[in-house]
Tab-separated table of C-alpha atoms in Angstrom:
chain	number	residue	atom	x	y	z
A	274	MET	CA	0.000	0.000	0.000
A	275	LEU	CA	1.766	4.964	-2.681
A	276	SER	CA	3.497	7.280	-1.029
A	277	LEU	CA	2.586	10.744	-2.127
A	278	VAL	CA	3.797	13.833	-0.285
A	279	ARG	CA	5.105	12.458	3.018
A	280	THR	CA	6.515	14.463	5.896
A	281	GLN	CA	9.319	12.786	7.822
A	282	PRO	CA	9.670	13.664	11.514
A	283	PHE	CA	13.008	15.230	12.285
A	284	GLN	CA	15.514	12.994	14.004
A	285	LEU	CA	15.868	13.455	17.701
A	286	GLY	CA	18.609	12.473	20.071
A	287	ARG	CA	22.034	13.409	21.321
A	288	GLY	CA	23.857	13.251	18.033
A	289	PRO	CA	24.298	16.116	15.566
A	290	LEU	CA	21.588	18.761	15.688
A	291	SER	CA	18.586	18.096	13.508
A	292	PRO	CA	17.575	20.683	10.869
A	293	GLY	CA	14.765	21.832	13.175
A	294	SER	CA	17.132	22.332	16.110
A	295	ARG	CA	19.608	24.215	13.934
A	296	ALA	CA	16.877	26.509	12.642
A	297	GLY	CA	15.513	27.183	16.131
A	298	LEU	CA	18.977	27.806	17.533
A	299	GLY	CA	19.887	30.129	14.675
A	300	ALA	CA	16.712	32.200	15.024
A	301	ALA	CA	17.163	32.494	18.794
A	302	LEU	CA	20.803	33.572	18.485
A	303	VAL	CA	19.876	36.208	15.893
A	304	LEU	CA	17.270	37.601	18.287
A	305	LEU	CA	19.770	37.698	21.145
A	306	ALA	CA	22.279	39.461	18.909
A	307	ILE	CA	19.726	42.086	17.874
A	308	VAL	CA	18.638	42.794	21.475
A	309	SER	CA	22.267	42.932	22.617
A	310	ALA	CA	23.088	45.429	19.857
A	311	MET	CA	20.114	47.584	20.899
A	312	GLU	CA	21.277	47.540	24.529
A	313	LEU	CA	24.845	48.475	23.596
A	314	ALA	CA	23.621	51.334	21.414
A	315	ASP	CA	21.285	52.589	24.164
A	316	GLY	CA	23.978	53.112	26.756
A	317	ARG	CA	24.302	51.909	30.351
A	318	THR	CA	20.541	51.621	31.013
A	319	ALA	CA	19.102	48.143	30.406
A	320	ASN	CA	15.839	48.957	28.658
A	321	TYR	CA	15.438	46.017	26.280
A	322	ILE	CA	16.620	42.923	28.119
A	323	ALA	CA	13.023	41.795	28.735
A	324	LEU	CA	12.828	41.064	25.002
A	325	MET	CA	15.373	38.273	25.499
A	326	VAL	CA	12.674	36.069	27.038
A	327	ALA	CA	11.402	35.531	23.485
A	328	ALA	CA	14.613	33.691	22.509
A	329	PRO	CA	13.938	30.373	24.340
A	330	PHE	CA	10.312	30.403	23.183
A	331	LEU	CA	11.464	30.941	19.610
A	332	ALA	CA	13.849	28.008	19.924
A	333	ALA	CA	11.118	25.858	21.525
A	334	ALA	CA	9.072	25.996	18.331
A	335	LEU	CA	11.639	23.893	16.475
A	336	ALA	CA	14.550	22.777	18.653
A	337	SER	CA	14.963	20.088	21.289
A	338	TRP	CA	14.587	20.906	24.953
A	339	ARG	CA	18.358	20.747	25.483
A	340	VAL	CA	18.894	23.452	22.873
A	341	VAL	CA	16.089	25.519	24.419
A	342	LEU	CA	17.672	25.372	27.854
A	343	GLY	CA	21.035	26.344	26.369
A	344	VAL	CA	19.485	29.337	24.604
A	345	GLY	CA	17.633	30.296	27.785
A	346	ALA	CA	20.803	30.085	29.846
A	347	ALA	CA	22.611	32.317	27.348
A	348	ALA	CA	19.727	34.805	27.397
A	349	THR	CA	19.703	34.853	31.221
A	350	VAL	CA	23.465	35.415	31.405
A	351	LEU	CA	23.300	38.221	28.846
A	352	GLY	CA	20.364	39.823	30.633
A	353	ALA	CA	22.179	39.640	33.974
A	354	ALA	CA	25.330	41.104	32.417
A	355	PHE	CA	23.432	44.103	31.022
A	356	ALA	CA	21.599	44.510	34.334
A	357	LEU	CA	24.851	44.559	36.303
A	358	GLY	CA	26.210	47.102	33.867
A	359	GLU	CA	23.735	49.673	35.177
A	360	GLN	CA	24.892	52.147	37.801
A	361	SER	CA	22.285	50.639	40.136
A	362	VAL	CA	20.144	47.615	39.379
A	363	SER	CA	16.509	48.688	39.293
A	364	LEU	CA	13.574	46.537	40.364
A	365	SER	CA	12.234	46.384	36.789
A	366	THR	CA	15.594	45.167	35.512
A	367	ALA	CA	15.794	42.472	38.177
A	368	VAL	CA	12.254	41.360	37.346
A	369	ALA	CA	13.193	41.232	33.654
A	370	VAL	CA	16.147	38.947	34.379
A	371	GLY	CA	13.938	36.724	36.559
A	372	GLY	CA	11.362	36.648	33.794
A	373	ILE	CA	13.975	35.387	31.338
A	374	ALA	CA	14.864	32.540	33.698
A	375	LEU	CA	11.194	31.664	34.272
A	376	GLY	CA	10.475	31.848	30.545
A	377	THR	CA	13.392	29.497	29.892
A	378	ALA	CA	11.899	26.907	32.250
A	379	ILE	CA	8.466	27.164	30.603
A	380	ALA	CA	9.927	27.025	27.086
A	381	GLY	CA	12.063	24.005	28.018
A	382	ALA	CA	9.027	22.138	29.354
A	383	THR	CA	7.073	23.001	26.198
A	384	ALA	CA	9.893	21.755	23.987
A	385	ALA	CA	10.136	18.529	25.996
A	386	VAL	CA	6.410	17.816	25.493
A	387	ARG	CA	6.648	18.605	21.775
A	388	GLN	CA	9.744	16.427	21.425
A	389	ARG	CA	8.049	13.491	23.173
A	390	GLN	CA	5.065	13.798	20.833
A	391	ALA	CA	7.386	13.900	17.831
A	392	GLU	CA	9.121	10.737	19.040
A	393	GLN	CA	5.745	9.007	19.386
A	394	ILE	CA	4.792	10.039	15.855
A	395	ALA	CA	8.126	8.747	14.561
A	396	GLU	CA	7.538	5.422	16.321
A	397	LEU	CA	4.038	5.153	14.857
A	398	SER	CA	5.496	5.848	11.414
A	399	LYS	CA	7.951	2.980	11.893
A	400	LEU	CA	5.122	0.689	12.964
A	401	ALA	CA	3.098	1.731	9.910
A	402	ALA	CA	6.057	0.899	7.669
A	403	VAL	CA	6.370	-2.545	9.296
A	404	ALA	CA	2.632	-3.118	8.873
A	405	GLN	CA	2.852	-2.102	5.233
A	406	GLN	CA	5.655	-4.585	4.586
A	407	ALA	CA	3.663	-7.328	6.334
A	408	VAL	CA	0.419	-6.672	4.437
A	409	LEU	CA	1.820	-5.531	1.085
A	410	ARG	CA	4.962	-7.478	0.320
A	411	PRO	CA	7.389	-6.126	-2.273
A	412	LEU	CA	6.666	-7.423	-5.778
A	413	GLY	CA	8.873	-8.392	-8.683
A	414	PRO	CA	10.904	-7.591	-10.510
A	415	GLN	CA	10.171	-10.930	-12.243
A	416	VAL	CA	7.338	-13.331	-11.449
A	417	GLY	CA	7.115	-16.236	-13.877
A	418	THR	CA	6.949	-14.815	-17.402
A	419	LEU	CA	5.962	-11.364	-16.144
A	420	SER	CA	7.983	-8.319	-15.224
A	421	VAL	CA	6.091	-6.760	-12.321
A	422	ALA	CA	6.211	-3.513	-10.349
A	423	ALA	CA	3.827	-2.040	-7.788
A	424	ARG	CA	3.333	1.281	-6.032
A	425	TYR	CA	1.093	2.418	-3.206
A	426	ILE	CA	0.282	6.129	-3.159
A	427	SER	CA	-1.180	7.356	0.111
A	428	SER	CA	-3.625	10.265	0.150
A	429	THR	CA	-2.322	11.434	3.538
A	430	ALA	CA	1.128	12.523	4.621
A	431	THR	CA	1.015	10.628	7.922
A	432	ALA	CA	-0.145	7.223	6.678
A	433	GLU	CA	1.549	4.827	4.294
A	434	ILE	CA	-1.051	2.090	4.336
A	435	GLY	CA	-4.801	1.832	3.923
A	436	GLY	CA	-7.499	-0.357	2.460
A	437	ASP	CA	-6.012	-0.869	-1.012
A	438	LEU	CA	-4.355	-4.230	-1.608
A	439	TYR	CA	-2.422	-6.200	-4.223
A	440	GLU	CA	-0.483	-9.428	-4.590
A	441	VAL	CA	1.216	-11.421	-7.360
A	442	ILE	CA	1.964	-15.132	-6.911
A	443	ASP	CA	3.570	-17.709	-9.198
A	444	THR	CA	1.501	-20.894	-8.819
A	445	SER	CA	1.191	-24.210	-10.616
A	446	TYR	CA	-1.853	-22.727	-12.363
A	447	GLY	CA	0.115	-19.744	-13.661
A	448	VAL	CA	0.978	-16.297	-12.352
A	449	ARG	CA	-1.968	-14.985	-10.384
A	450	MET	CA	-2.640	-11.412	-9.356
A	451	ILE	CA	-5.207	-9.639	-7.250
A	452	ILE	CA	-5.878	-5.951	-6.755
A	453	GLY	CA	-8.607	-4.729	-4.453
A	454	ASP	CA	-10.053	-1.794	-2.578
A	455	VAL	CA	-11.752	-2.047	0.812
A	456	ARG	CA	-14.715	0.203	1.454
A	457	GLY	CA	-13.805	2.729	4.130
A	458	LYS	CA	-10.537	3.854	5.659
A	459	GLY	CA	-8.525	3.536	8.833
A	460	LEU	CA	-7.596	0.501	10.883
A	461	ASP	CA	-10.768	-1.423	9.995
A	462	ALA	CA	-9.904	-1.130	6.306
A	463	VAL	CA	-6.339	-2.299	6.966
A	464	ARG	CA	-7.655	-5.262	8.958
A	465	LEU	CA	-10.033	-6.328	6.177
A	466	ALA	CA	-7.316	-5.881	3.535
A	467	SER	CA	-5.040	-8.181	5.532
A	468	ILE	CA	-7.835	-10.777	5.786
A	469	VAL	CA	-8.411	-10.737	2.024
A	470	LEU	CA	-4.706	-10.979	1.253
A	471	GLY	CA	-4.179	-13.747	3.799
A	472	SER	CA	-7.004	-15.778	2.295
A	473	TYR	CA	-5.826	-15.119	-1.251
A	474	ARG	CA	-2.257	-16.174	-0.506
A	475	HIS	CA	-3.623	-19.525	0.600
A	476	VAL	CA	-6.367	-20.310	-1.912
A	477	ALA	CA	-4.443	-19.027	-4.963
A	478	TYR	CA	-2.244	-22.106	-4.658
A	479	GLU	CA	-5.144	-24.494	-4.028
A	480	ARG	CA	-7.939	-23.576	-6.441
A	481	ALA	CA	-7.714	-24.393	-10.150
A	482	ASP	CA	-10.466	-21.939	-11.120
A	483	LEU	CA	-10.444	-18.214	-10.443
A	484	ARG	CA	-14.159	-18.392	-9.802
A	485	ALA	CA	-13.535	-20.752	-6.891
A	486	ILE	CA	-11.019	-18.240	-5.494
A	487	VAL	CA	-13.656	-15.517	-5.734
A	488	ALA	CA	-16.114	-17.691	-3.793
A	489	ASP	CA	-13.524	-18.347	-1.073
A	490	LEU	CA	-12.642	-14.663	-0.757
A	491	ASP	CA	-16.309	-13.699	-0.704
A	492	ARG	CA	-16.906	-15.981	2.270
A	493	ALA	CA	-13.846	-14.586	4.061
A	494	VAL	CA	-15.125	-11.032	3.593
A	495	ALA	CA	-18.691	-11.922	4.615
A	496	ARG	CA	-17.440	-13.479	7.857
A	497	SER	CA	-15.398	-10.421	8.746
A	498	VAL	CA	-17.538	-7.358	7.966
A	499	GLY	CA	-20.960	-5.805	8.432
A	500	ASP	CA	-23.816	-5.746	5.972
A	501	GLU	CA	-22.621	-2.558	4.265
A	502	ASP	CA	-18.919	-3.400	3.995
A	503	PHE	CA	-17.387	-4.871	0.881
A	504	VAL	CA	-14.202	-5.199	-1.166
A	505	THR	CA	-13.951	-4.520	-4.890
A	506	ALA	CA	-11.380	-6.751	-6.552
A	507	ALA	CA	-10.003	-7.893	-9.884
A	508	LEU	CA	-8.255	-11.268	-10.150
A	509	VAL	CA	-5.911	-11.972	-13.047
A	510	GLU	CA	-4.177	-15.134	-14.168
A	511	GLU	CA	-1.495	-15.469	-16.838
A	512	ARG	CA	-0.813	-19.012	-18.053
A	513	GLY	CA	1.059	-19.805	-21.236
A	514	GLY	CA	0.365	-16.354	-22.672
A	515	THR	CA	-3.375	-16.565	-21.953
A	516	LEU	CA	-4.749	-13.867	-19.683
A	517	THR	CA	-7.869	-14.635	-17.651
A	518	ILE	CA	-9.593	-11.873	-15.683
A	519	VAL	CA	-12.531	-11.954	-13.281
A	520	ASN	CA	-13.876	-8.692	-11.927
A	521	CYS	CA	-15.875	-8.051	-8.750
A	522	GLY	CA	-17.012	-4.455	-9.053
A	523	HIS	CA	-13.478	-3.150	-9.626
A	524	PRO	CA	-12.153	-0.732	-12.275
A	525	PRO	CA	-11.180	-2.799	-15.337
A	526	PRO	CA	-7.445	-3.304	-15.990
A	527	LEU	CA	-5.883	-1.492	-18.936
A	528	LEU	CA	-4.059	-3.504	-21.611
A	529	LEU	CA	-1.288	-1.543	-23.343
A	530	ARG	CA	-0.427	-2.976	-26.743
A	531	ARG	CA	1.546	-1.323	-29.558
A	532	GLY	CA	0.517	2.197	-28.543
A	533	ALA	CA	-3.138	1.345	-27.893
A	534	VAL	CA	-4.825	1.331	-24.487
A	535	ILE	CA	-7.632	-1.234	-24.157
A	536	PRO	CA	-9.892	-1.351	-21.059
A	537	LEU	CA	-10.550	-5.009	-20.278
A	538	GLU	CA	-14.190	-4.728	-19.277
A	539	PRO	CA	-15.808	-7.887	-17.852
A	540	PRO	CA	-18.353	-9.791	-20.004
A	541	ALA	CA	-20.979	-9.070	-17.336
A	542	PRO	CA	-20.931	-6.891	-14.211
A	543	ALA	CA	-20.574	-8.536	-10.807
A	544	PRO	CA	-20.897	-7.066	-7.300
A	545	PRO	CA	-17.937	-6.704	-4.912
A	546	LEU	CA	-16.698	-9.371	-2.525
A	547	GLY	CA	-19.111	-9.653	0.380
A	548	PHE	CA	-22.165	-9.555	-1.889
A	549	MET	CA	-21.849	-13.097	-3.319
A	550	PRO	CA	-20.543	-12.132	-6.776
A	551	VAL	CA	-21.110	-14.478	-9.715
A	552	VAL	CA	-18.320	-13.686	-12.154
A	553	ARG	CA	-17.721	-14.474	-15.795
A	554	PRO	CA	-14.078	-14.624	-16.943
A	555	ARG	CA	-12.667	-12.503	-19.740
A	556	VAL	CA	-9.883	-14.165	-21.701
A	557	GLU	CA	-7.215	-12.413	-23.793
A	558	ARG	CA	-4.220	-13.757	-25.683
A	559	LEU	CA	-1.066	-11.877	-24.768
A	560	GLU	CA	1.730	-10.825	-27.077
A	561	PRO	CA	5.326	-10.342	-25.911
A	562	GLY	CA	5.712	-6.713	-24.835
A	563	ASP	CA	2.082	-6.306	-23.749
A	564	ARG	CA	1.669	-4.420	-20.499
A	565	LEU	CA	-1.255	-4.576	-18.084
A	566	LEU	CA	-2.094	-1.878	-15.543
A	567	LEU	CA	-4.115	-2.827	-12.480
A	568	PHE	CA	-5.274	0.065	-10.305
A	569	THR	CA	-7.752	1.061	-7.621
A	570	ASP	CA	-10.448	3.686	-8.039
A	571	GLY	CA	-8.347	6.412	-6.426
A	572	LEU	CA	-6.693	6.776	-9.832
A	573	GLY	CA	-10.013	7.190	-11.600
A	574	GLU	CA	-11.195	9.722	-9.012
A	575	ALA	CA	-8.070	11.898	-9.051
A	576	ARG	CA	-9.012	15.334	-10.338
A	577	ARG	CA	-8.245	19.024	-10.273
A	578	ASP	CA	-10.836	21.755	-10.740
A	579	GLY	CA	-13.432	19.056	-11.435
A	580	GLU	CA	-11.395	17.528	-14.302
A	581	PHE	CA	-10.389	13.882	-13.868
A	582	PHE	CA	-6.883	12.649	-14.578
A	583	PRO	CA	-6.881	11.358	-18.202
A	584	THR	CA	-5.568	7.895	-17.411
A	585	ALA	CA	-6.528	6.186	-20.669
A	586	ASP	CA	-5.327	9.076	-22.851
A	587	ARG	CA	-1.908	9.288	-21.187
A	588	ALA	CA	-1.362	5.668	-20.168
A	589	TRP	CA	0.775	4.607	-23.129
A	590	ARG	CA	3.009	7.673	-23.057
A	591	LEU	CA	3.550	7.323	-19.306
A	592	LEU	CA	3.671	3.532	-18.940
A	593	GLY	CA	5.018	2.292	-22.249
A	594	HIS	CA	8.679	3.257	-21.789
A	595	GLY	CA	11.614	1.777	-19.887
A	596	THR	CA	10.983	-0.883	-17.263
A	597	VAL	CA	7.639	-1.390	-15.574
A	598	GLY	CA	9.081	0.388	-12.541
A	599	ASP	CA	9.994	3.364	-14.736
A	600	GLY	CA	6.455	3.422	-16.084
A	601	LEU	CA	4.851	3.542	-12.648
A	602	ALA	CA	7.250	6.257	-11.533
A	603	SER	CA	6.230	8.372	-14.534
A	604	LEU	CA	2.547	7.785	-13.825
A	605	GLU	CA	2.907	8.765	-10.182
A	606	THR	CA	4.830	11.927	-11.070
A	607	ALA	CA	2.227	12.975	-13.637
A	608	LEU	CA	-0.615	12.189	-11.241
A	609	VAL	CA	0.850	14.171	-8.342
A	610	GLU	CA	1.478	17.096	-10.648
A	611	TRP	CA	-2.096	16.907	-11.972
A	612	VAL	CA	-3.714	17.054	-8.507
A	613	HIS	CA	-1.126	19.515	-7.130
A	614	GLY	CA	-0.085	16.978	-4.502
A	615	ARG	CA	-3.575	16.507	-3.036
A	616	LEU	CA	-5.375	13.178	-3.438
A	617	ASP	CA	-8.804	12.282	-2.091
A	618	ASP	CA	-8.130	8.540	-1.885
A	619	ASP	CA	-5.258	6.076	-1.708
A	620	ILE	CA	-4.122	4.469	-4.954
A	621	ALA	CA	-2.614	1.040	-5.542
A	622	LEU	CA	-0.912	0.406	-8.875
A	623	VAL	CA	0.458	-2.804	-10.382
A	624	LEU	CA	2.067	-2.812	-13.815
A	625	MET	CA	3.125	-6.059	-15.476
A	626	GLU	CA	4.761	-6.839	-18.817
A	627	TYR	CA	4.485	-10.182	-20.591
A	628	THR	CA	7.990	-11.140	-21.630
A	629	GLY	CA	7.161	-14.302	-23.618
A	630	PRO	CA	6.168	-17.939	-23.147
A	631	ARG	CA	7.924	-20.403	-20.896
A	632	SER	CA	9.111	-23.783	-22.125
A	633	ASP	CA	5.962	-25.505	-20.843
A	634	ALA	CA	3.658	-23.067	-22.648
A	635	ALA	CA	2.580	-25.639	-25.229
A	636	THR	CA	0.604	-27.632	-22.659
A	637	ALA	CA	-0.647	-24.681	-20.630
A	638	VAL	CA	-4.321	-23.807	-20.467
A	639	PRO	CA	-6.107	-21.100	-18.472
A	640	SER	CA	-7.503	-21.975	-15.053
A	641	TRP	CA	-11.103	-21.980	-16.167
A	642	GLU	CA	-10.268	-24.768	-18.654
A	643	VAL	CA	-8.198	-26.921	-16.308
A	644	GLY	CA	-11.113	-29.114	-15.276
A	645	ALA	CA	-12.069	-29.790	-18.876
A	646	ALA	CA	-8.487	-30.591	-19.845
A	647	GLU	CA	-8.146	-33.129	-17.058
A	648	SER	CA	-11.450	-34.907	-17.700
């Protein structure tokens, strides 16, 4: 499960200063230098030292608590030095120096709370990355006779995983693929996506017919969700150059062949998993060099100013060059540029290229014909 525009939490710790700490420290030191210059130009009366209390608060916005306390200590020392430079220390000057010290303590506590929250966010990001690797395993670059690449583009900066799913497996029945989209978002969507993928990774090796896999997945979804929850999915099998597709309410894959882009619509519509779909397979004969794009509906819904991203019109130019990984990188770049970095939904993309038949291709038949061939 595509990362779009992602913000990485700054690194915290006792090593070299992070960019945030350097920026906060630099801004605070500039402020101290300006106030010090004003005091020196004003003479022996300390009229501006109270402004130094802003330095630790300025640092607290970006820097770690250790940096904040260092800035505050420097501000307090400078304030005390200017106060002692007066002919007689006034009450207002003494209060100003005390205020700098008190402000330093408050700013340090604020920075410590912010730093702890940032560390928690960083830890959650690591956990999300681990969850993503567990649910969506890396694909390719070669699975059977197919070159394969996948990308997951998240619609949010803080999450790298959602309800979109994909998998490609090389089985005795051919290379089998699934792409799906869980209704809803959040942890419930991730849980259901993991259930579907777990079931698929088992039954894809056991069932000769894609329609039997659909029935198994439908039962898994029905056992795990409410009446209004469902999963759209497209299942694809490549065996001996024959492509078999069954579609459960999912956007049809796009076949890219010699500059043409062909939507592989199903022979008849079927509802999503969870609604007992009855599917009819679509069969295509592949040619070496053919590419197939599987995607979730986030791609079809991507738009700017009410205009949808022209996937079919631009698919060949974006996806037909270089490796399949290069093609997906070009598509993601064009998509992010089109929506100005703002997506309404996550997007899963799988691009495969048929590289030619294997040595056993002469006896291979698609899964929906296996029973007839064996009888």
